[in-house]
Structures are given as C-alpha cells and as structure tokens.
Coordinates of C-alpha atoms in Angstrom, one line a residue:
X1092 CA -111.6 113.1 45.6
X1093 CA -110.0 112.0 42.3
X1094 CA -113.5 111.7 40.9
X1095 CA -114.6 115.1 42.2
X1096 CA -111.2 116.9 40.9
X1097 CA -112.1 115.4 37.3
X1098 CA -115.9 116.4 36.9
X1099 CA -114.2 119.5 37.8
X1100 CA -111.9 119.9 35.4
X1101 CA -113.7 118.5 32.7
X1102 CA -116.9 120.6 33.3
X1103 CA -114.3 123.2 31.6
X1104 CA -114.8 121.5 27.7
X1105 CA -116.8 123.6 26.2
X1106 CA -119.3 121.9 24.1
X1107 CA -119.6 119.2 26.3
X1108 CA -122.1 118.2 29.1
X1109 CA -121.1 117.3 32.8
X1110 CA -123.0 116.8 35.2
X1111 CA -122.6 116.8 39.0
X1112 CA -120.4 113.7 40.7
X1113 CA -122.3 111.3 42.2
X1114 CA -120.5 107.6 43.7
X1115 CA -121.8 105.0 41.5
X1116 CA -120.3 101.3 41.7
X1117 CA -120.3 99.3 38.2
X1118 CA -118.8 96.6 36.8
X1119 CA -121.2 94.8 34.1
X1120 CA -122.4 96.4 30.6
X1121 CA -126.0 96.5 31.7
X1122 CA -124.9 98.3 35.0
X1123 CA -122.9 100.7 33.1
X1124 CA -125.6 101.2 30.9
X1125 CA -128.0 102.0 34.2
X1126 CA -125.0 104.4 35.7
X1127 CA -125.4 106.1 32.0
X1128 CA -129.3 106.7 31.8
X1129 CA -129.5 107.7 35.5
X1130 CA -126.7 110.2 34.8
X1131 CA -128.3 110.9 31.0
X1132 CA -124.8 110.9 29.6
X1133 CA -123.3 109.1 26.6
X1134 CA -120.1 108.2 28.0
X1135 CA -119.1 107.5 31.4
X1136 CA -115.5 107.6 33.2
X1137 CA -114.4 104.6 35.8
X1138 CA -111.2 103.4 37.2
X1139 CA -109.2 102.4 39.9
X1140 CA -105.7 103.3 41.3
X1141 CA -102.5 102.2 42.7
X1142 CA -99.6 104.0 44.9
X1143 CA -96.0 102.7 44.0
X1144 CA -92.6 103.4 45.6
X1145 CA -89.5 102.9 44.1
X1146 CA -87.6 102.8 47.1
X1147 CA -87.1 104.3 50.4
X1148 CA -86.2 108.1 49.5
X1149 CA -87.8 108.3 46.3
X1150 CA -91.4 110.0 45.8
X1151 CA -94.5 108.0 45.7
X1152 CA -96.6 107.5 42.4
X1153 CA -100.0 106.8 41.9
X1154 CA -100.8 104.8 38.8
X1155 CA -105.0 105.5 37.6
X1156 CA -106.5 103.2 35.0
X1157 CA -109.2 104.8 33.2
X1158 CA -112.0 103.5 31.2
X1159 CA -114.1 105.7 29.0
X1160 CA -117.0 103.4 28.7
X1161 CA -120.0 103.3 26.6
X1162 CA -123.4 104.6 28.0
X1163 CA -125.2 103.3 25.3
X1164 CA -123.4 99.5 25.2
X1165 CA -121.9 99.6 28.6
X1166 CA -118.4 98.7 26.9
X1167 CA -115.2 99.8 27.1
X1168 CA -114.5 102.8 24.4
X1169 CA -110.6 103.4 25.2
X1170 CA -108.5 102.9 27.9
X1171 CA -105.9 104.6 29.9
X1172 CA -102.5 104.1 32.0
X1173 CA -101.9 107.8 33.7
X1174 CA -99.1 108.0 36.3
X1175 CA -99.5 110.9 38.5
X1176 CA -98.3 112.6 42.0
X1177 CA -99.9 110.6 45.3
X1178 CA -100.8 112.5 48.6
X1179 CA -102.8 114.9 48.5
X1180 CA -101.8 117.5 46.2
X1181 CA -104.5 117.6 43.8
X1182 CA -103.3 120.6 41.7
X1183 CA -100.7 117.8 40.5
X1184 CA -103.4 115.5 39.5
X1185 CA -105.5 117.7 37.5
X1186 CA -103.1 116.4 34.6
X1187 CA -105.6 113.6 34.5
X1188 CA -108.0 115.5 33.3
X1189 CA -105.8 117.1 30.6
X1190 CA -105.1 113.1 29.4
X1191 CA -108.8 112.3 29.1
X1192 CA -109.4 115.4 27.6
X1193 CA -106.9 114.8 24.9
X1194 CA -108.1 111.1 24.5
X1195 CA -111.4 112.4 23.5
X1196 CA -110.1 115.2 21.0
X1197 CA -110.3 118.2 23.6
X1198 CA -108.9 120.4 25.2
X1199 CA -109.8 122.7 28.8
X1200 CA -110.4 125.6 28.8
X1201 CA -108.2 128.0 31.3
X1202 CA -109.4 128.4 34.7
X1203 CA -108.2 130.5 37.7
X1204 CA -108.7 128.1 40.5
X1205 CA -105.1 126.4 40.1
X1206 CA -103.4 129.6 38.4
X1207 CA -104.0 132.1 41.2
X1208 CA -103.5 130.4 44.4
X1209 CA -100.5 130.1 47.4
X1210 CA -101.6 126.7 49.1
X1211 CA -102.3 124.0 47.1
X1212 CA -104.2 123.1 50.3
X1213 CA -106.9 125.6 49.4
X1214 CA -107.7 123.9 46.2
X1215 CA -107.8 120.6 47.3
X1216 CA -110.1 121.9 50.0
X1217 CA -112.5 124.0 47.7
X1218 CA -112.5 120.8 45.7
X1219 CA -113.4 118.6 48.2
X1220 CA -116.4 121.0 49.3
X1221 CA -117.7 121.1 45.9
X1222 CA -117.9 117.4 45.8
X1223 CA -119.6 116.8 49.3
X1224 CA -122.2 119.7 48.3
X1225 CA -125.4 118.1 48.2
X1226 CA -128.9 120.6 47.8
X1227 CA -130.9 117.6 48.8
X1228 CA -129.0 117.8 52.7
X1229 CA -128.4 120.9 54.8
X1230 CA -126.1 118.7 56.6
X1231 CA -123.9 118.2 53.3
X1232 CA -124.4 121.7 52.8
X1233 CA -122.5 122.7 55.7
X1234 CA -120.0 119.9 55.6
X1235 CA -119.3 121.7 52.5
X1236 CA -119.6 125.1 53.9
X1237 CA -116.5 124.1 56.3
X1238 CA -114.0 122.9 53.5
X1239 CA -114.5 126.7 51.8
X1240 CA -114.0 127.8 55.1
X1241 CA -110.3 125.8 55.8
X1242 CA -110.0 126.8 52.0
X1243 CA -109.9 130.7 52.6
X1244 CA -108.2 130.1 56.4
X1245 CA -105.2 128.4 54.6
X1246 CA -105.0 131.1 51.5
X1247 CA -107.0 134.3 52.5
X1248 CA -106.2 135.7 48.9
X1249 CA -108.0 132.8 47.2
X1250 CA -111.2 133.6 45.2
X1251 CA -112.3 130.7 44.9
X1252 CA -112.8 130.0 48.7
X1253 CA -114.5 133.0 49.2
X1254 CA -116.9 132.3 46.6
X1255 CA -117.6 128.9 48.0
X1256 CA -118.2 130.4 51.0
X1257 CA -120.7 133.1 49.3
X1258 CA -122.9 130.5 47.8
X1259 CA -123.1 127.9 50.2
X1260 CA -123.9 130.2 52.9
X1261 CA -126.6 132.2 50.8
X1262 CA -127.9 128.6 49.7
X1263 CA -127.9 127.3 53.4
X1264 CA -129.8 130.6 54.7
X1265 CA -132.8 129.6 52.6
X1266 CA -133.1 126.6 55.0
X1267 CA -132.6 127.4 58.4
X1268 CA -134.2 129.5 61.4
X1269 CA -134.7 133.3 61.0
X1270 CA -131.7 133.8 63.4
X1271 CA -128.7 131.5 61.3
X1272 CA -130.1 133.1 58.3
X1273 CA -129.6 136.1 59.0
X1274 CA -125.9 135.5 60.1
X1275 CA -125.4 133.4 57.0
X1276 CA -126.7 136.3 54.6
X1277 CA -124.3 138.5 56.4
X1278 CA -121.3 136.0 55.8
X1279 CA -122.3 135.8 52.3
X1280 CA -122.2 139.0 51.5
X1281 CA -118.8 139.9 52.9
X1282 CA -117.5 136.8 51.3
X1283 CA -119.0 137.8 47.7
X1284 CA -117.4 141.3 48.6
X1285 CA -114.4 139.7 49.2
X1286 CA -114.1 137.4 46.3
X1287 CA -114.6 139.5 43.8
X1288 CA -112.3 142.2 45.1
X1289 CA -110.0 139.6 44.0
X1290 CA -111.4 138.3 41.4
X1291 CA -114.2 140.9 39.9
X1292 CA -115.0 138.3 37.0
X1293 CA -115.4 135.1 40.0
X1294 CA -118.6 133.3 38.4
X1295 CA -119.3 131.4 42.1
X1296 CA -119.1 134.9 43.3
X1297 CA -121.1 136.8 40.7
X1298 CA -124.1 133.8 41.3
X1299 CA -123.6 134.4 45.7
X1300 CA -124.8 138.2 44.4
X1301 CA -127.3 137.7 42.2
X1302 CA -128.5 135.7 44.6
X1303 CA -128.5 138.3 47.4
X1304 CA -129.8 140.9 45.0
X1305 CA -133.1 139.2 43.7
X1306 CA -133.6 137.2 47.3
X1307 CA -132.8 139.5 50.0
X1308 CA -132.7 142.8 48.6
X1309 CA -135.5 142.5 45.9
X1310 CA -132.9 143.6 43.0
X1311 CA -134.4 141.4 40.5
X1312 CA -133.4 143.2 37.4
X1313 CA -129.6 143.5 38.4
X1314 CA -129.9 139.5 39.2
X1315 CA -131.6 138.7 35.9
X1316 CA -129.0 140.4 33.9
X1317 CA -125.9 138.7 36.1
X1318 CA -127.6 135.3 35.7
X1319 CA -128.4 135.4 32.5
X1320 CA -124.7 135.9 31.3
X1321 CA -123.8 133.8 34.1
X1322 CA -126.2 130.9 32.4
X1323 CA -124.4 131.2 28.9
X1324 CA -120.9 131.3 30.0
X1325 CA -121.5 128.3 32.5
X1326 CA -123.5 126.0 30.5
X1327 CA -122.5 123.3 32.8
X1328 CA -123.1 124.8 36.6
X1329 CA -126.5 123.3 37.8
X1330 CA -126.8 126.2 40.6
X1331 CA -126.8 128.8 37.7
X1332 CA -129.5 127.4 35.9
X1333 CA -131.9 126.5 38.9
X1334 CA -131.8 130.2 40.7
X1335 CA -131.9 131.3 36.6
X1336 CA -135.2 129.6 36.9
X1337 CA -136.5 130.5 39.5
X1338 CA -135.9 134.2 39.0
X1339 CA -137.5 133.9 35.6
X1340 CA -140.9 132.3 36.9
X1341 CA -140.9 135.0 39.9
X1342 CA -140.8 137.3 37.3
X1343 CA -143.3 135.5 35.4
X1344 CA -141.3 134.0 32.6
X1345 CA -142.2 131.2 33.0
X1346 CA -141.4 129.7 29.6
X1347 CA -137.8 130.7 30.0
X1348 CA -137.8 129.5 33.6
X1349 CA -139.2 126.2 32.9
X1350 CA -136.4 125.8 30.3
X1351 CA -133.2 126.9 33.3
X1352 CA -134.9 124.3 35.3
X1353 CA -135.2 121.8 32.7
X1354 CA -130.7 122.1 32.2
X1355 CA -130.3 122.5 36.0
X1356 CA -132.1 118.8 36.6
X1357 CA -130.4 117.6 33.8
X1358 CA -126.6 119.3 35.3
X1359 CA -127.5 117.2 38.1
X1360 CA -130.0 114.3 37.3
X1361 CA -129.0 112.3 40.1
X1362 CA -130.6 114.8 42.5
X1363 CA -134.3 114.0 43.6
X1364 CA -134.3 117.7 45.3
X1365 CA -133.9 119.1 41.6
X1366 CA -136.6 116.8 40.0
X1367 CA -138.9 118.2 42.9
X1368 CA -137.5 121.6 42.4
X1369 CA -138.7 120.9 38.4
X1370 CA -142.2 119.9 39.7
X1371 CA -142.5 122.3 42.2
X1372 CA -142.5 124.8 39.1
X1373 CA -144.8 123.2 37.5
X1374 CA -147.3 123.1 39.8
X1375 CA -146.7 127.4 40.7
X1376 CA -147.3 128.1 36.7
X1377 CA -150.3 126.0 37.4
X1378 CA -149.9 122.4 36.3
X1379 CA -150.8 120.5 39.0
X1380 CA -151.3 117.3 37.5
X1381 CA -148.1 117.1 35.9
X1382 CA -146.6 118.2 39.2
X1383 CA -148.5 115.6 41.5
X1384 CA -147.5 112.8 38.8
X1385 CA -143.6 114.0 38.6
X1386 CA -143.5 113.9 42.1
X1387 CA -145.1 110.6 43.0
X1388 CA -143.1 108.7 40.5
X1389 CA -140.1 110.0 42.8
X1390 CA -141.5 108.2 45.8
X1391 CA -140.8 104.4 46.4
X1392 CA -143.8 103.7 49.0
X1393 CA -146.2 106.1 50.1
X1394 CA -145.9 104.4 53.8
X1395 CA -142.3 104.3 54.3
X1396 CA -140.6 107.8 54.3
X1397 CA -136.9 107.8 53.3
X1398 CA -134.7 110.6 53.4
X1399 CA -134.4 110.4 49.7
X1400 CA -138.2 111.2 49.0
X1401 CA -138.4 113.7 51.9
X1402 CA -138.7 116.8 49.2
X1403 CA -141.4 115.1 46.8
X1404 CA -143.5 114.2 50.3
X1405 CA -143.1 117.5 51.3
X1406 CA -144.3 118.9 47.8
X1407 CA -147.6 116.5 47.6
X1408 CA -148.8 117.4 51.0
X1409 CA -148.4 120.8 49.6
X1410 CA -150.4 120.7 46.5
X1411 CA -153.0 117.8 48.2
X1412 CA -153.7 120.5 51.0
X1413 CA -154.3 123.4 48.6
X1414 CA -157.0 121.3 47.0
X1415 CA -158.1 120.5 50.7
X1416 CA -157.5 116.7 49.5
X1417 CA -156.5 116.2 53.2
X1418 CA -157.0 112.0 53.1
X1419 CA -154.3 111.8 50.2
X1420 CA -152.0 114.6 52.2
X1421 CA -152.0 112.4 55.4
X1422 CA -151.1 109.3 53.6
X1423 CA -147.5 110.7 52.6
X1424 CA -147.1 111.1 56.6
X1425 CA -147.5 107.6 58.1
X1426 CA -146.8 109.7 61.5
X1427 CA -149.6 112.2 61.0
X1428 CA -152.0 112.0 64.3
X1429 CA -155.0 112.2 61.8
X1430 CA -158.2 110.0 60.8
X1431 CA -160.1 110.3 57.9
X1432 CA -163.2 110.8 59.8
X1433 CA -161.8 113.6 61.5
X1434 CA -162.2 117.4 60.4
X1435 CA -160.3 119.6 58.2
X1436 CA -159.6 121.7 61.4
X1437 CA -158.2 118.6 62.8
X1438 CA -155.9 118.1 59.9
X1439 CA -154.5 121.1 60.7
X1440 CA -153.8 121.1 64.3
X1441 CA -152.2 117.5 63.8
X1442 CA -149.9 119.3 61.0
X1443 CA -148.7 121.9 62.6
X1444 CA -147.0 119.0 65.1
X1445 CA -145.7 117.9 61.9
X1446 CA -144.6 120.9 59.4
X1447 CA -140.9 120.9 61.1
X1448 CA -140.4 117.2 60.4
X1449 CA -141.8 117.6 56.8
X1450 CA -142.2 120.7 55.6
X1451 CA -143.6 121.9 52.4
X1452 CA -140.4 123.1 50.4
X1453 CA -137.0 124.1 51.4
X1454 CA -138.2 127.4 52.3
X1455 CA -137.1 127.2 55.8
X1456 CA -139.1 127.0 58.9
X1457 CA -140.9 130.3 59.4
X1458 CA -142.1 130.3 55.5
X1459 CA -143.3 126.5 56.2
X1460 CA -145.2 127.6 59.2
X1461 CA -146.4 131.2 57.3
X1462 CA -148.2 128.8 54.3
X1463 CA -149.6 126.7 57.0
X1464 CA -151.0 129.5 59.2
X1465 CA -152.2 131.4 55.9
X1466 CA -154.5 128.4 54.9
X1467 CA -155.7 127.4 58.5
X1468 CA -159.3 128.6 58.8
X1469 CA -159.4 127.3 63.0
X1470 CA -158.3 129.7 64.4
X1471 CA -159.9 132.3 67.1
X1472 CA -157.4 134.5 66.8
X1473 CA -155.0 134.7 63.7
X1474 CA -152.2 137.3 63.0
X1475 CA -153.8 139.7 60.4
X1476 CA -152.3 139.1 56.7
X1477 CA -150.7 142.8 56.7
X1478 CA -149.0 141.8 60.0
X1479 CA -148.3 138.5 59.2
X1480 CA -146.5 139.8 55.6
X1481 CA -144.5 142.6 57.3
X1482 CA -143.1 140.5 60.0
X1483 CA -141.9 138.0 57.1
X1484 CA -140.4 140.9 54.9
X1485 CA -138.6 142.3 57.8
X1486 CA -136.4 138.8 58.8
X1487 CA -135.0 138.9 55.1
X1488 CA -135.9 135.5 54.5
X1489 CA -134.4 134.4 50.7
X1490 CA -137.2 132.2 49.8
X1491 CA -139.6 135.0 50.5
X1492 CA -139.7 136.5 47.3
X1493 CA -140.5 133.0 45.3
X1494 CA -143.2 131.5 47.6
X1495 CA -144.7 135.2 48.1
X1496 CA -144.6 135.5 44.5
X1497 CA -145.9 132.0 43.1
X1498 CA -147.0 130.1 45.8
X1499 CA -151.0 129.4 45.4
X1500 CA -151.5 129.5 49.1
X1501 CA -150.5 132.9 49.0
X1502 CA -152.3 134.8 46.2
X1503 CA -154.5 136.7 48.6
X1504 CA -151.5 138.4 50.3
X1505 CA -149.7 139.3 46.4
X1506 CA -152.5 141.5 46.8
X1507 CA -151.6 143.4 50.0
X1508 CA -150.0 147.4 49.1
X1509 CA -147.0 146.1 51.3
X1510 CA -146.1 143.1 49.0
X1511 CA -146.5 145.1 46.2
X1512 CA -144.4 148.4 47.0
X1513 CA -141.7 145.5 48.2
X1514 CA -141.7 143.2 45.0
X1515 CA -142.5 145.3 41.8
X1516 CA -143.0 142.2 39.5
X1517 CA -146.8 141.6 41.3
X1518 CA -147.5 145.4 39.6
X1519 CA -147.6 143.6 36.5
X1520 CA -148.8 140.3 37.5

C-alpha cells in the first residue's frame, strides 16, 4: 500500500512522468536496470520498512528506507531514513512522498483527496482501489470497484470515492453482459452526479462523464472538449489519455489519437492490455502489419495461452479472420475444435464455441458475438444487418460506438441510415 500511496502522491510533480505501480522485486544493478526499461523511467524508487515501539503505551513508528536508484546504472542515487505513523492511516504517511519530493528538488502540487475528507478510512480505501486496478482483469476491476465502494460507505461526502466509483463502473460495463452493463452505466452515472456535486472540478469524475457522454449517449463533441483539458491538466493519468485516443480515432483523428495512445502505454508500460490497446489502433486506421507484429511480440508461445497474452491472442485471431487467414487464427487457440482441412464454415461454427473464452477485444460479450455473426457467411438464416444494428444500439453497450465506428468487420453496417442518424462522425467519414 505504501508503494501505491507514493505513485500517488508523486504523480502530482508536475514536469515529471509516473507511471502506474506495478510489484517489481530487485536487488542487483542489472535487475534495477530491467525494472527501469520495463517501466521506461530514469529513476526508480525501492525500500523496505520497519515498525518500532518505544514502550508499552507509547505510539508505534514505522521507519522506511528509501533508495532512489539509477535506471540507467542500476545504482543507488541517494538515500533516505523517513520515520512515519504505522497502522493504517495513510493520510499520515503521505509525508513520504513530500521527503522524496524534496530530495529530488520538488515539490507537490495541492490535491483534494487528503484536504477534503472526514475518515481517513476513505482515503486509504480509495488508495488501495487505485492500486489493485488493473484494465488487463475484470476481476481486479471489481476488486477495485469494492474499495471505492467501502470508500464512499465510510465518508458519503467524499469525491473522490464517488469518482472511483464512476470510472470503474463505466470501465467494467464495457466488459460484461448486456444485463450488468446496464446496471453499472446506471451506477456510474449517479456516482459522476454525485461527485461532482461535490466536487464540480473532480478530474476522475469529469473522465466517468466524458466517458458516458461519447460511449453511451453519443455526445462526442461535449467528451472531446472534457478530455482534451482533462489530457493537459493530467499529463500523468493513463485512463485519460487511452479513452483521449480512442475518441480521437472514432472521430477520425487519428494522428492525434495515435499520439493519446502512445502516452497512455507509456503511463502504464507494464500493461500488455494497453500495448494491445496501441495495436488494436493500428490495425482500425489500417496498419495491419504493424498491428499483427506489435501483437505477436507480446505473446511468449503461440501454443501455450497465459492469462497475460489473453488480449494480443484475442486481437490476432481478429485481424487473421478478417483476412480469412483461418490456419494462422486457429493456431493462437490450441483448444479450437478445427483442422486445417476443414472449411471456412467450419472455422466458424468451432469459434463460436470459443468467442466467450477468447474473444476478440474487450468489447464485451454481445459485441464479440455481433463481429462474429457479422462475418459468418453459414448461415440459413441470419438476423438482417438493420436488425442486428438496432438491437445493439438499443442495450447501450459503451464499446459500441468504437467497434461500430472502426472496426473492419463492420464497414458494411457504417453504412446503414440507422448508424448514421445515431453516430454523426460516419456523415463525414
């Protein structure tokens, strides 16, 4: 928690780049140096900690050593000795930050999160949600979704849980069945509502609307102009730059986007969802070579899926099927019930069994299953494309306007008067 608190507070130096937490172990130079070109930082911060008591009635102290260490040698720059409050109160421990930030010539910049708040449970809660967040996991998603939650039970007048809530929810409805996305869209909304009520300048809050505006209600002129200012007064929040992005290509920008993208994986260059994300984009402004070669060097073995290459498989069987390339599709599914000398129809019908285990994107399942049905050509009897469009504008699903928008396997149905009286950047595409 101690390292999450202090990417937390020092993501608030201006001029300075942090990206996300992520647990790395090191203890040699040339590990160091690894930790430091994974994390494409110059410096990195490591330590340990110890809890003292002086005697029976007297408080406890926690003693952190901190090293500011080298990226590029993997030595130690400077070290420090900070004594600090132990337990659990993590507003009391944000001084650490304040110490490193002062060792390196700095200083923070104010922040809300500590000033305006009546539990110091509620902090240590919304910072303990923030640093179990993972995109690449729905299940650290709404591990993370929980903590706001305790956050805003234990201090209902704190922003800052509310807008945890907003943008974790809106995030997780992208993911999940029709039915739990609609109930998180709704929670998102009245938490965004809520947030800013109290705090009307809440950046977590202002991103859960701009997301709502330009995925759910189509708004993407009002999101544009929130995210924008959103991307140059948070230079360091990865979440701001990736839906910055992807609102920019949807609105075929895609210069711009490609640059949000390009800062979002590098807020966060740890994350094999975002370098996916990054190739995913290439491949809808149409680079699919670079996209196919981004995404295979993020795979270890072709034959042995891992959860931590489940997002580039899902993206090559994507762009191998456009191409009809089914051999090199099936390969990244050892699992696949499919031969070679089979058909393309029987690629298709031995997918379908598949698409919930991997799916093409993080769209969630119906928009998986839409992009399947919309390429399958075996089919007596398939829903009509008018039909088939309508029924997906109606469930409000947030990844709707994206893969309608840029997906390849969808261009015929841009087309369609419907998509086009719904999302007014195909007038103009």
């Amino acid at each position: 928690m101690l390292s999450g608190l202090l990417v937390n507070e020092l993501s608030r130096i201006e001029g300075i780049t942090v990206p996300k937490y992520v647990p790395i172990s090191a203890s040699l130079p040339s590990e160091f140096q690894e930790a430091a070109d994974l994390l494409q930082v110059d410096a990195l911060v490591a330590g340990t900690f110890s809890v003292a008591q002086a005697g029976p009635n007297s408080s406890r102290i926690m003693t952190v050593n901190v090293d500011i260490v080298s990226g590029k040698t993997g030595k130690l720059i400077e070290g420090l000795v900070i004594p600090t409050a132990a337990g659990d109160n993590l507003i009391e421990q944000s001084a650490l930050a304040h110490e490193l930030a002062t060792a390196i010539g700095r200083e923070l910049t104010k922040s809300e999160e500590r000033e305006k708040i009546n539990n110091p449970e509620a902090f240590t809660c919304l910072i303990k949600g923030r640093t179990l967040s993972d995109p690449g996991t729905t299940a650290a998603m709404e591990t993370a979704l929980k903590c706001f939650k305790h956050a805003a039970k234990v201090d209902f007048n704190y922003a800052q849980a509310h807008a945890g809530i907003a943008v974790t929810s809106i995030s997780l409805a992208a993911r999940t069945d029709d039915a739990r996305a609609s109930e998180l869209i709704t929670l998102s909304q009245e938490s965004a509502l809520r947030a800013l009520s109290l705090s009307p300048g809440n950046r977590e809050a202002l991103l859960a609307r701009a997301m709502l505006d330009y995925q759910v209600l189509a708004d993407f002129d009002s999101a544009d102009k929130v995210l924008r200012d959103l991307a140059r007064n948070s230079p360091n929040h990865w979440q701001v730059h990736h839906q910055a992005g992807w609102l920019k290509i949807i609105r075929f920008e895609d210069s711009q986007g490609m640059q949000f993208m390009r800062r979002a994986t590098g807020l966060h260059p740890a994350s094999r969802f975002l370098k996916t994300e990054l190739a995913r984009a290439e491949w809808f402004r149409g680079n699919a070579d670079r996209a196919i070669q981004s995404a295979i060097g993020l795979i270890e073995n072709p034959s042995q899926p891992t959860t931590e290459d489940f997002f580039p498989r899902g993206l090559l069987i994507d762009i191998y099927e456009q191409s009809s390339n089914f051999v090199e599709a099936a390969k990244l599914d050892p699992e696949l019930d499919w031969s070679p000398v089979a058909s393309g129809a029987g690629y298709f019908a031995a997918r379908e069994k598949r698409i919930a285990e991997v799916p093409y994107g993080p769209f969630g399942p119906t928009l998986n299953t839409a992009i399947l049905q919309v390429r399958r050509g075996d089919l007596a009897e398939r829903e009509p494309p008018d039909r088939l469009l309508a029924r997906l504008i109606a469930a409000q699903l947030p990844m709707l306007p994206l893969v309608l928008c840029k997906h390849p396997a969808m261009i015929s149905m841009t087309l369609l008067e419907q998509a086009v009286e719904t999302y007014s950047v195909l007038r103009f595409s």
